[in-house]
Amino acid sequence: MNEQEQLNYKRIAEAIEYIKNNFREQPNLDEVASKVHLSPFHFQRLFREWAGTTPKKFLQYISIEHAKKLLTNQQATLSDTAFETGLSGTGRLHDLFIRIEGMTPAEYKNGGKNLSINYSFAESPFGPMIVASTPKGVCYMAFEEQEEKALTNLKVKFPHAAMERKSDLLQQDALFIFQNNWERLPEIKLHLKGTDFQLKVWETLLKIPMGKLATYGTIATQVGNPNASRAVGTAIGSNPVAFLIPCHRVIQSSGNLGGYMWGNTRKTAIIGWEGAQTSSEI
């Protein structure tokens, strides 16, 4: 790292610390930029390069994490949460949650209350799975060796939902994909909760053909933000539906496989299996 890069890093670290310590004041771009002695334009560009997001987005992430703690740990009201987070009212709190979490603050606080979820366990070519569905579609699918742990992880995602161990047609349609018929993918109904960005990334993953791979950078370009590889990685890491939304087909630009929330050995096996399936079709 040369002298200029060290200076840039120091400025961005200082800006991040300032935002974290002053998020309740909701500082604007001009104010933060002035703290690190840069023009707003230069600061915005530099921040995105180093942090992978804009200062405004970073402030929103910090704010919503604080709001989430207030809603869940202290069961604060929406108006108190908005006030304690530095937002001008519940309307801004609502907009922030819709934009970042893909749900209202009340829905987040309720943790899936009034939501009915069926779940079942199944075997796949890559190990045991749990698959869960709401009346609208499959909401969760994950590889997990132990049923008890799988159910615990599901409940973390939907802590207040009413759950019943029951297989249904939605789940069966989803599991049918392991019979190597991706042409039926459009018939499978998904019920996903995510931010606009996450949904956009997951939708892009669905376009990667079986047997093919893409890089984080490629996905970032396809969602219209070539500099957002890190944010793309975070969105991929939040994928709630294993295999169906093929996050296993995304690797690093270096050729390394990169991470996989259900284990790199399983990722390698899936990539190899899909490669063999498509090769045999030639």
Short mmCIF file of N, CA and C in Angstrom, two decimals, residues 108-233:
data_model
loop_
_atom_site.label_atom_id
_atom_site.label_comp_id
_atom_site.label_asym_id
_atom_site.label_seq_id
_atom_site.Cartn_x
_atom_site.Cartn_y
_atom_site.Cartn_z
N TYR A 108 -41.13 -7.04 10.98
CA TYR A 108 -39.84 -7.48 11.54
C TYR A 108 -39.98 -7.75 13.03
N LYS A 109 -40.66 -6.84 13.72
CA LYS A 109 -40.82 -6.98 15.17
C LYS A 109 -41.62 -8.23 15.49
N ASN A 110 -42.63 -8.53 14.69
CA ASN A 110 -43.46 -9.71 14.93
C ASN A 110 -42.76 -11.00 14.56
N GLY A 111 -41.68 -10.90 13.76
CA GLY A 111 -40.90 -12.08 13.41
C GLY A 111 -41.68 -13.17 12.72
N GLY A 112 -42.60 -12.81 11.87
CA GLY A 112 -43.35 -13.82 11.14
C GLY A 112 -44.65 -14.21 11.81
N LYS A 113 -45.09 -13.44 12.79
CA LYS A 113 -46.34 -13.74 13.48
C LYS A 113 -47.48 -13.74 12.45
N ASN A 114 -48.41 -14.64 12.62
CA ASN A 114 -49.55 -14.84 11.70
C ASN A 114 -49.15 -15.52 10.39
N LEU A 115 -47.89 -15.96 10.31
CA LEU A 115 -47.44 -16.66 9.12
C LEU A 115 -47.45 -18.16 9.40
N SER A 116 -48.06 -18.93 8.52
CA SER A 116 -48.10 -20.38 8.68
C SER A 116 -47.07 -21.01 7.77
N ILE A 117 -46.26 -21.89 8.35
CA ILE A 117 -45.18 -22.52 7.58
C ILE A 117 -45.24 -24.03 7.77
N ASN A 118 -45.29 -24.73 6.65
CA ASN A 118 -45.12 -26.19 6.66
C ASN A 118 -43.65 -26.49 6.40
N TYR A 119 -43.16 -27.54 7.03
CA TYR A 119 -41.77 -27.93 6.75
C TYR A 119 -41.67 -29.45 6.72
N SER A 120 -40.66 -29.91 6.01
CA SER A 120 -40.42 -31.35 5.95
C SER A 120 -38.94 -31.57 5.70
N PHE A 121 -38.52 -32.80 5.89
CA PHE A 121 -37.12 -33.16 5.66
C PHE A 121 -37.05 -34.11 4.48
N ALA A 122 -35.99 -34.01 3.73
CA ALA A 122 -35.87 -34.85 2.54
C ALA A 122 -34.40 -35.16 2.28
N GLU A 123 -34.18 -36.23 1.53
CA GLU A 123 -32.83 -36.57 1.10
C GLU A 123 -32.59 -35.97 -0.28
N SER A 124 -31.38 -35.50 -0.50
CA SER A 124 -31.00 -34.98 -1.81
C SER A 124 -29.68 -35.65 -2.21
N PRO A 125 -29.25 -35.50 -3.45
CA PRO A 125 -27.96 -36.09 -3.84
C PRO A 125 -26.79 -35.49 -3.06
N PHE A 126 -27.03 -34.38 -2.36
CA PHE A 126 -25.94 -33.70 -1.65
C PHE A 126 -26.17 -33.64 -0.15
N GLY A 127 -27.01 -34.54 0.34
CA GLY A 127 -27.23 -34.63 1.76
C GLY A 127 -28.64 -34.27 2.17
N PRO A 128 -28.95 -34.49 3.48
CA PRO A 128 -30.30 -34.21 3.97
C PRO A 128 -30.63 -32.72 3.87
N MET A 129 -31.92 -32.44 3.68
CA MET A 129 -32.36 -31.05 3.55
C MET A 129 -33.60 -30.81 4.38
N ILE A 130 -33.81 -29.56 4.71
CA ILE A 130 -35.11 -29.12 5.21
C ILE A 130 -35.69 -28.19 4.16
N VAL A 131 -36.98 -28.34 3.90
CA VAL A 131 -37.65 -27.45 2.95
C VAL A 131 -38.93 -26.96 3.61
N ALA A 132 -39.17 -25.66 3.53
CA ALA A 132 -40.31 -25.05 4.21
C ALA A 132 -41.08 -24.18 3.24
N SER A 133 -42.39 -24.07 3.50
CA SER A 133 -43.23 -23.30 2.57
C SER A 133 -44.34 -22.59 3.31
N THR A 134 -44.68 -21.44 2.82
CA THR A 134 -45.88 -20.72 3.24
C THR A 134 -46.97 -21.05 2.21
N PRO A 135 -48.18 -20.60 2.41
CA PRO A 135 -49.21 -20.84 1.38
C PRO A 135 -48.86 -20.22 0.03
N LYS A 136 -47.90 -19.27 0.01
CA LYS A 136 -47.54 -18.60 -1.24
C LYS A 136 -46.42 -19.29 -1.99
N GLY A 137 -45.56 -20.05 -1.27
CA GLY A 137 -44.44 -20.68 -1.96
C GLY A 137 -43.37 -21.12 -1.00
N VAL A 138 -42.31 -21.71 -1.57
CA VAL A 138 -41.19 -22.16 -0.75
C VAL A 138 -40.45 -20.95 -0.19
N CYS A 139 -40.26 -20.93 1.12
CA CYS A 139 -39.62 -19.78 1.75
C CYS A 139 -38.24 -20.12 2.28
N TYR A 140 -37.91 -21.41 2.35
CA TYR A 140 -36.63 -21.79 2.96
C TYR A 140 -36.27 -23.19 2.52
N MET A 141 -35.01 -23.37 2.17
CA MET A 141 -34.51 -24.70 1.83
C MET A 141 -33.03 -24.71 2.16
N ALA A 142 -32.60 -25.69 2.95
CA ALA A 142 -31.21 -25.67 3.40
C ALA A 142 -30.70 -27.08 3.59
N PHE A 143 -29.42 -27.27 3.32
CA PHE A 143 -28.77 -28.54 3.61
C PHE A 143 -28.45 -28.57 5.10
N GLU A 144 -28.81 -29.64 5.77
CA GLU A 144 -28.48 -29.78 7.18
C GLU A 144 -28.55 -31.25 7.56
N GLU A 145 -27.49 -31.72 8.20
CA GLU A 145 -27.42 -33.14 8.54
C GLU A 145 -28.39 -33.50 9.66
N GLN A 146 -28.54 -32.61 10.64
CA GLN A 146 -29.36 -32.92 11.82
C GLN A 146 -30.70 -32.20 11.74
N GLU A 147 -31.78 -32.95 11.88
CA GLU A 147 -33.11 -32.35 11.76
C GLU A 147 -33.36 -31.30 12.83
N GLU A 148 -32.91 -31.59 14.05
CA GLU A 148 -33.16 -30.64 15.15
C GLU A 148 -32.49 -29.29 14.86
N LYS A 149 -31.26 -29.36 14.39
CA LYS A 149 -30.54 -28.12 14.07
C LYS A 149 -31.18 -27.41 12.88
N ALA A 150 -31.64 -28.19 11.92
CA ALA A 150 -32.29 -27.59 10.75
C ALA A 150 -33.54 -26.82 11.16
N LEU A 151 -34.32 -27.43 12.07
CA LEU A 151 -35.54 -26.76 12.52
C LEU A 151 -35.22 -25.51 13.34
N THR A 152 -34.17 -25.60 14.14
CA THR A 152 -33.75 -24.42 14.93
C THR A 152 -33.38 -23.26 14.01
N ASN A 153 -32.64 -23.56 12.95
CA ASN A 153 -32.24 -22.51 12.01
C ASN A 153 -33.46 -21.90 11.31
N LEU A 154 -34.45 -22.75 11.01
CA LEU A 154 -35.67 -22.24 10.38
C LEU A 154 -36.41 -21.30 11.33
N LYS A 155 -36.46 -21.67 12.59
CA LYS A 155 -37.16 -20.85 13.57
C LYS A 155 -36.45 -19.52 13.82
N VAL A 156 -35.16 -19.51 13.64
CA VAL A 156 -34.42 -18.25 13.74
C VAL A 156 -34.86 -17.29 12.64
N LYS A 157 -35.11 -17.85 11.47
CA LYS A 157 -35.56 -17.03 10.33
C LYS A 157 -36.98 -16.52 10.54
N PHE A 158 -37.83 -17.37 11.14
CA PHE A 158 -39.25 -17.01 11.33
C PHE A 158 -39.63 -17.31 12.77
N PRO A 159 -39.16 -16.51 13.71
CA PRO A 159 -39.29 -16.86 15.14
C PRO A 159 -40.72 -16.96 15.66
N HIS A 160 -41.68 -16.27 15.05
CA HIS A 160 -43.03 -16.28 15.59
C HIS A 160 -44.04 -16.94 14.65
N ALA A 161 -43.56 -17.57 13.61
CA ALA A 161 -44.48 -18.22 12.67
C ALA A 161 -45.03 -19.51 13.28
N ALA A 162 -46.24 -19.85 12.90
CA ALA A 162 -46.83 -21.13 13.32
C ALA A 162 -46.30 -22.21 12.38
N MET A 163 -45.63 -23.21 12.94
CA MET A 163 -44.97 -24.22 12.10
C MET A 163 -45.58 -25.59 12.30
N GLU A 164 -45.67 -26.31 11.21
CA GLU A 164 -46.19 -27.67 11.25
C GLU A 164 -45.34 -28.55 10.35
N ARG A 165 -44.94 -29.72 10.91
CA ARG A 165 -44.17 -30.66 10.09
C ARG A 165 -45.13 -31.33 9.13
N LYS A 166 -45.10 -30.91 7.90
CA LYS A 166 -46.07 -31.39 6.91
C LYS A 166 -45.52 -31.14 5.50
N SER A 167 -45.50 -32.17 4.71
CA SER A 167 -45.06 -32.02 3.32
C SER A 167 -46.24 -31.56 2.47
N ASP A 168 -45.99 -30.64 1.55
CA ASP A 168 -47.07 -30.18 0.68
C ASP A 168 -46.58 -30.14 -0.76
N LEU A 169 -47.49 -29.80 -1.65
CA LEU A 169 -47.19 -29.82 -3.08
C LEU A 169 -46.09 -28.83 -3.44
N LEU A 170 -46.09 -27.68 -2.78
CA LEU A 170 -45.07 -26.66 -3.07
C LEU A 170 -43.68 -27.22 -2.80
N GLN A 171 -43.53 -27.91 -1.66
CA GLN A 171 -42.23 -28.50 -1.33
C GLN A 171 -41.87 -29.61 -2.31
N GLN A 172 -42.84 -30.43 -2.65
CA GLN A 172 -42.57 -31.54 -3.57
C GLN A 172 -42.14 -31.03 -4.94
N ASP A 173 -42.78 -29.95 -5.40
CA ASP A 173 -42.37 -29.35 -6.68
C ASP A 173 -40.93 -28.87 -6.62
N ALA A 174 -40.56 -28.30 -5.47
CA ALA A 174 -39.19 -27.79 -5.32
C ALA A 174 -38.18 -28.93 -5.32
N LEU A 175 -38.50 -30.00 -4.61
CA LEU A 175 -37.56 -31.13 -4.52
C LEU A 175 -37.45 -31.89 -5.84
N PHE A 176 -38.43 -31.71 -6.70
CA PHE A 176 -38.41 -32.38 -8.00
C PHE A 176 -37.21 -31.93 -8.84
N ILE A 177 -36.66 -30.78 -8.50
CA ILE A 177 -35.53 -30.23 -9.25
C ILE A 177 -34.33 -31.16 -9.21
N PHE A 178 -34.25 -31.98 -8.16
CA PHE A 178 -33.10 -32.90 -8.06
C PHE A 178 -33.20 -34.04 -9.06
N GLN A 179 -34.31 -34.12 -9.72
CA GLN A 179 -34.41 -35.09 -10.81
C GLN A 179 -33.90 -34.51 -12.11
N ASN A 180 -33.17 -33.37 -11.94
CA ASN A 180 -32.45 -32.79 -13.08
C ASN A 180 -33.36 -32.23 -14.15
N ASN A 181 -34.47 -31.67 -13.73
CA ASN A 181 -35.37 -31.08 -14.71
C ASN A 181 -35.52 -29.59 -14.40
N TRP A 182 -34.54 -28.81 -14.84
CA TRP A 182 -34.55 -27.37 -14.57
C TRP A 182 -35.58 -26.65 -15.43
N GLU A 183 -36.12 -27.36 -16.42
CA GLU A 183 -37.15 -26.72 -17.24
C GLU A 183 -38.40 -26.45 -16.42
N ARG A 184 -38.55 -27.16 -15.30
CA ARG A 184 -39.73 -26.95 -14.46
C ARG A 184 -39.51 -25.85 -13.42
N LEU A 185 -38.31 -25.24 -13.45
CA LEU A 185 -38.02 -24.21 -12.46
C LEU A 185 -39.07 -23.10 -12.41
N PRO A 186 -39.54 -22.58 -13.57
CA PRO A 186 -40.56 -21.52 -13.52
C PRO A 186 -41.85 -21.93 -12.84
N GLU A 187 -42.10 -23.23 -12.75
CA GLU A 187 -43.33 -23.70 -12.11
C GLU A 187 -43.24 -23.69 -10.60
N ILE A 188 -42.01 -23.62 -10.09
CA ILE A 188 -41.81 -23.66 -8.64
C ILE A 188 -42.09 -22.28 -8.05
N LYS A 189 -42.96 -22.25 -7.05
CA LYS A 189 -43.33 -20.97 -6.44
C LYS A 189 -42.43 -20.70 -5.24
N LEU A 190 -41.89 -19.49 -5.21
CA LEU A 190 -41.04 -19.07 -4.10
C LEU A 190 -41.72 -17.93 -3.36
N HIS A 191 -41.56 -17.90 -2.07
CA HIS A 191 -42.05 -16.79 -1.26
C HIS A 191 -40.84 -16.25 -0.50
N LEU A 192 -40.21 -15.24 -1.09
CA LEU A 192 -38.95 -14.73 -0.55
C LEU A 192 -39.14 -13.36 0.05
N LYS A 193 -38.42 -13.13 1.12
CA LYS A 193 -38.37 -11.80 1.72
C LYS A 193 -36.94 -11.31 1.62
N GLY A 194 -36.77 -10.15 1.04
CA GLY A 194 -35.44 -9.60 0.91
C GLY A 194 -35.51 -8.16 0.45
N THR A 195 -34.37 -7.51 0.45
CA THR A 195 -34.34 -6.15 -0.05
C THR A 195 -34.44 -6.17 -1.57
N ASP A 196 -34.68 -5.01 -2.15
CA ASP A 196 -34.73 -4.94 -3.61
C ASP A 196 -33.43 -5.47 -4.21
N PHE A 197 -32.30 -5.11 -3.57
CA PHE A 197 -31.00 -5.53 -4.11
C PHE A 197 -30.84 -7.04 -3.99
N GLN A 198 -31.21 -7.60 -2.83
CA GLN A 198 -31.08 -9.04 -2.66
C GLN A 198 -31.94 -9.79 -3.68
N LEU A 199 -33.18 -9.34 -3.84
CA LEU A 199 -34.07 -10.00 -4.79
C LEU A 199 -33.52 -9.91 -6.21
N LYS A 200 -32.90 -8.77 -6.52
CA LYS A 200 -32.32 -8.60 -7.85
C LYS A 200 -31.16 -9.56 -8.06
N VAL A 201 -30.32 -9.70 -7.04
CA VAL A 201 -29.18 -10.63 -7.13
C VAL A 201 -29.70 -12.06 -7.26
N TRP A 202 -30.66 -12.45 -6.42
CA TRP A 202 -31.17 -13.83 -6.48
C TRP A 202 -31.81 -14.11 -7.83
N GLU A 203 -32.51 -13.12 -8.38
CA GLU A 203 -33.12 -13.29 -9.69
C GLU A 203 -32.05 -13.49 -10.76
N THR A 204 -30.94 -12.78 -10.62
CA THR A 204 -29.84 -12.92 -11.58
C THR A 204 -29.20 -14.30 -11.47
N LEU A 205 -29.10 -14.84 -10.26
CA LEU A 205 -28.52 -16.17 -10.08
C LEU A 205 -29.34 -17.22 -10.83
N LEU A 206 -30.65 -17.02 -10.85
CA LEU A 206 -31.53 -17.98 -11.52
C LEU A 206 -31.27 -18.05 -13.03
N LYS A 207 -30.60 -17.05 -13.55
CA LYS A 207 -30.32 -17.02 -15.00
C LYS A 207 -29.02 -17.72 -15.36
N ILE A 208 -28.24 -18.15 -14.37
CA ILE A 208 -26.99 -18.87 -14.67
C ILE A 208 -27.37 -20.30 -15.07
N PRO A 209 -27.06 -20.71 -16.28
CA PRO A 209 -27.47 -22.05 -16.71
C PRO A 209 -26.79 -23.14 -15.89
N MET A 210 -27.46 -24.25 -15.76
CA MET A 210 -26.88 -25.41 -15.09
C MET A 210 -25.59 -25.82 -15.81
N GLY A 211 -24.55 -26.11 -15.04
CA GLY A 211 -23.28 -26.50 -15.63
C GLY A 211 -22.37 -25.33 -15.95
N LYS A 212 -22.89 -24.10 -15.76
CA LYS A 212 -22.09 -22.90 -16.00
C LYS A 212 -21.79 -22.21 -14.67
N LEU A 213 -20.74 -21.36 -14.69
CA LEU A 213 -20.36 -20.62 -13.50
C LEU A 213 -20.28 -19.14 -13.81
N ALA A 214 -20.44 -18.32 -12.80
CA ALA A 214 -20.30 -16.87 -12.94
C ALA A 214 -19.46 -16.37 -11.77
N THR A 215 -18.91 -15.18 -11.92
CA THR A 215 -18.13 -14.59 -10.83
C THR A 215 -18.97 -13.53 -10.12
N TYR A 216 -18.53 -13.17 -8.93
CA TYR A 216 -19.22 -12.12 -8.19
C TYR A 216 -19.24 -10.82 -9.01
N GLY A 217 -18.11 -10.57 -9.70
CA GLY A 217 -18.03 -9.36 -10.51
C GLY A 217 -19.03 -9.37 -11.66
N THR A 218 -19.20 -10.55 -12.27
CA THR A 218 -20.16 -10.67 -13.37
C THR A 218 -21.57 -10.39 -12.87
N ILE A 219 -21.89 -10.95 -11.71
CA ILE A 219 -23.23 -10.73 -11.15
C ILE A 219 -23.42 -9.25 -10.83
N ALA A 220 -22.37 -8.63 -10.28
CA ALA A 220 -22.46 -7.20 -9.94
C ALA A 220 -22.74 -6.38 -11.19
N THR A 221 -22.07 -6.71 -12.28
CA THR A 221 -22.29 -6.00 -13.55
C THR A 221 -23.72 -6.22 -14.04
N GLN A 222 -24.19 -7.44 -13.91
CA GLN A 222 -25.52 -7.76 -14.43
C GLN A 222 -26.64 -7.09 -13.62
N VAL A 223 -26.37 -6.79 -12.35
CA VAL A 223 -27.40 -6.08 -11.56
C VAL A 223 -27.23 -4.57 -11.68
N GLY A 224 -26.27 -4.16 -12.53
CA GLY A 224 -26.14 -2.74 -12.83
C GLY A 224 -25.23 -1.96 -11.92
N ASN A 225 -24.39 -2.68 -11.14
CA ASN A 225 -23.46 -1.99 -10.25
C ASN A 225 -22.13 -2.74 -10.22
N PRO A 226 -21.27 -2.49 -11.22
CA PRO A 226 -20.03 -3.26 -11.36
C PRO A 226 -19.12 -3.19 -10.13
N ASN A 227 -19.26 -2.17 -9.31
CA ASN A 227 -18.39 -2.04 -8.14
C ASN A 227 -18.97 -2.70 -6.88
N ALA A 228 -20.04 -3.40 -7.05
CA ALA A 228 -20.75 -3.92 -5.86
C ALA A 228 -20.49 -5.40 -5.63
N SER A 229 -19.29 -5.87 -6.00
CA SER A 229 -19.01 -7.31 -5.83
C SER A 229 -19.17 -7.74 -4.38
N ARG A 230 -18.73 -6.89 -3.46
CA ARG A 230 -18.81 -7.26 -2.04
C ARG A 230 -20.28 -7.32 -1.59
N ALA A 231 -21.05 -6.36 -2.03
CA ALA A 231 -22.47 -6.36 -1.67
C ALA A 231 -23.19 -7.56 -2.30
N VAL A 232 -22.77 -7.91 -3.51
CA VAL A 232 -23.32 -9.10 -4.17
C VAL A 232 -23.00 -10.35 -3.34
N GLY A 233 -21.75 -10.41 -2.85
CA GLY A 233 -21.36 -11.54 -2.02
C GLY A 233 -22.22 -11.64 -0.77
#
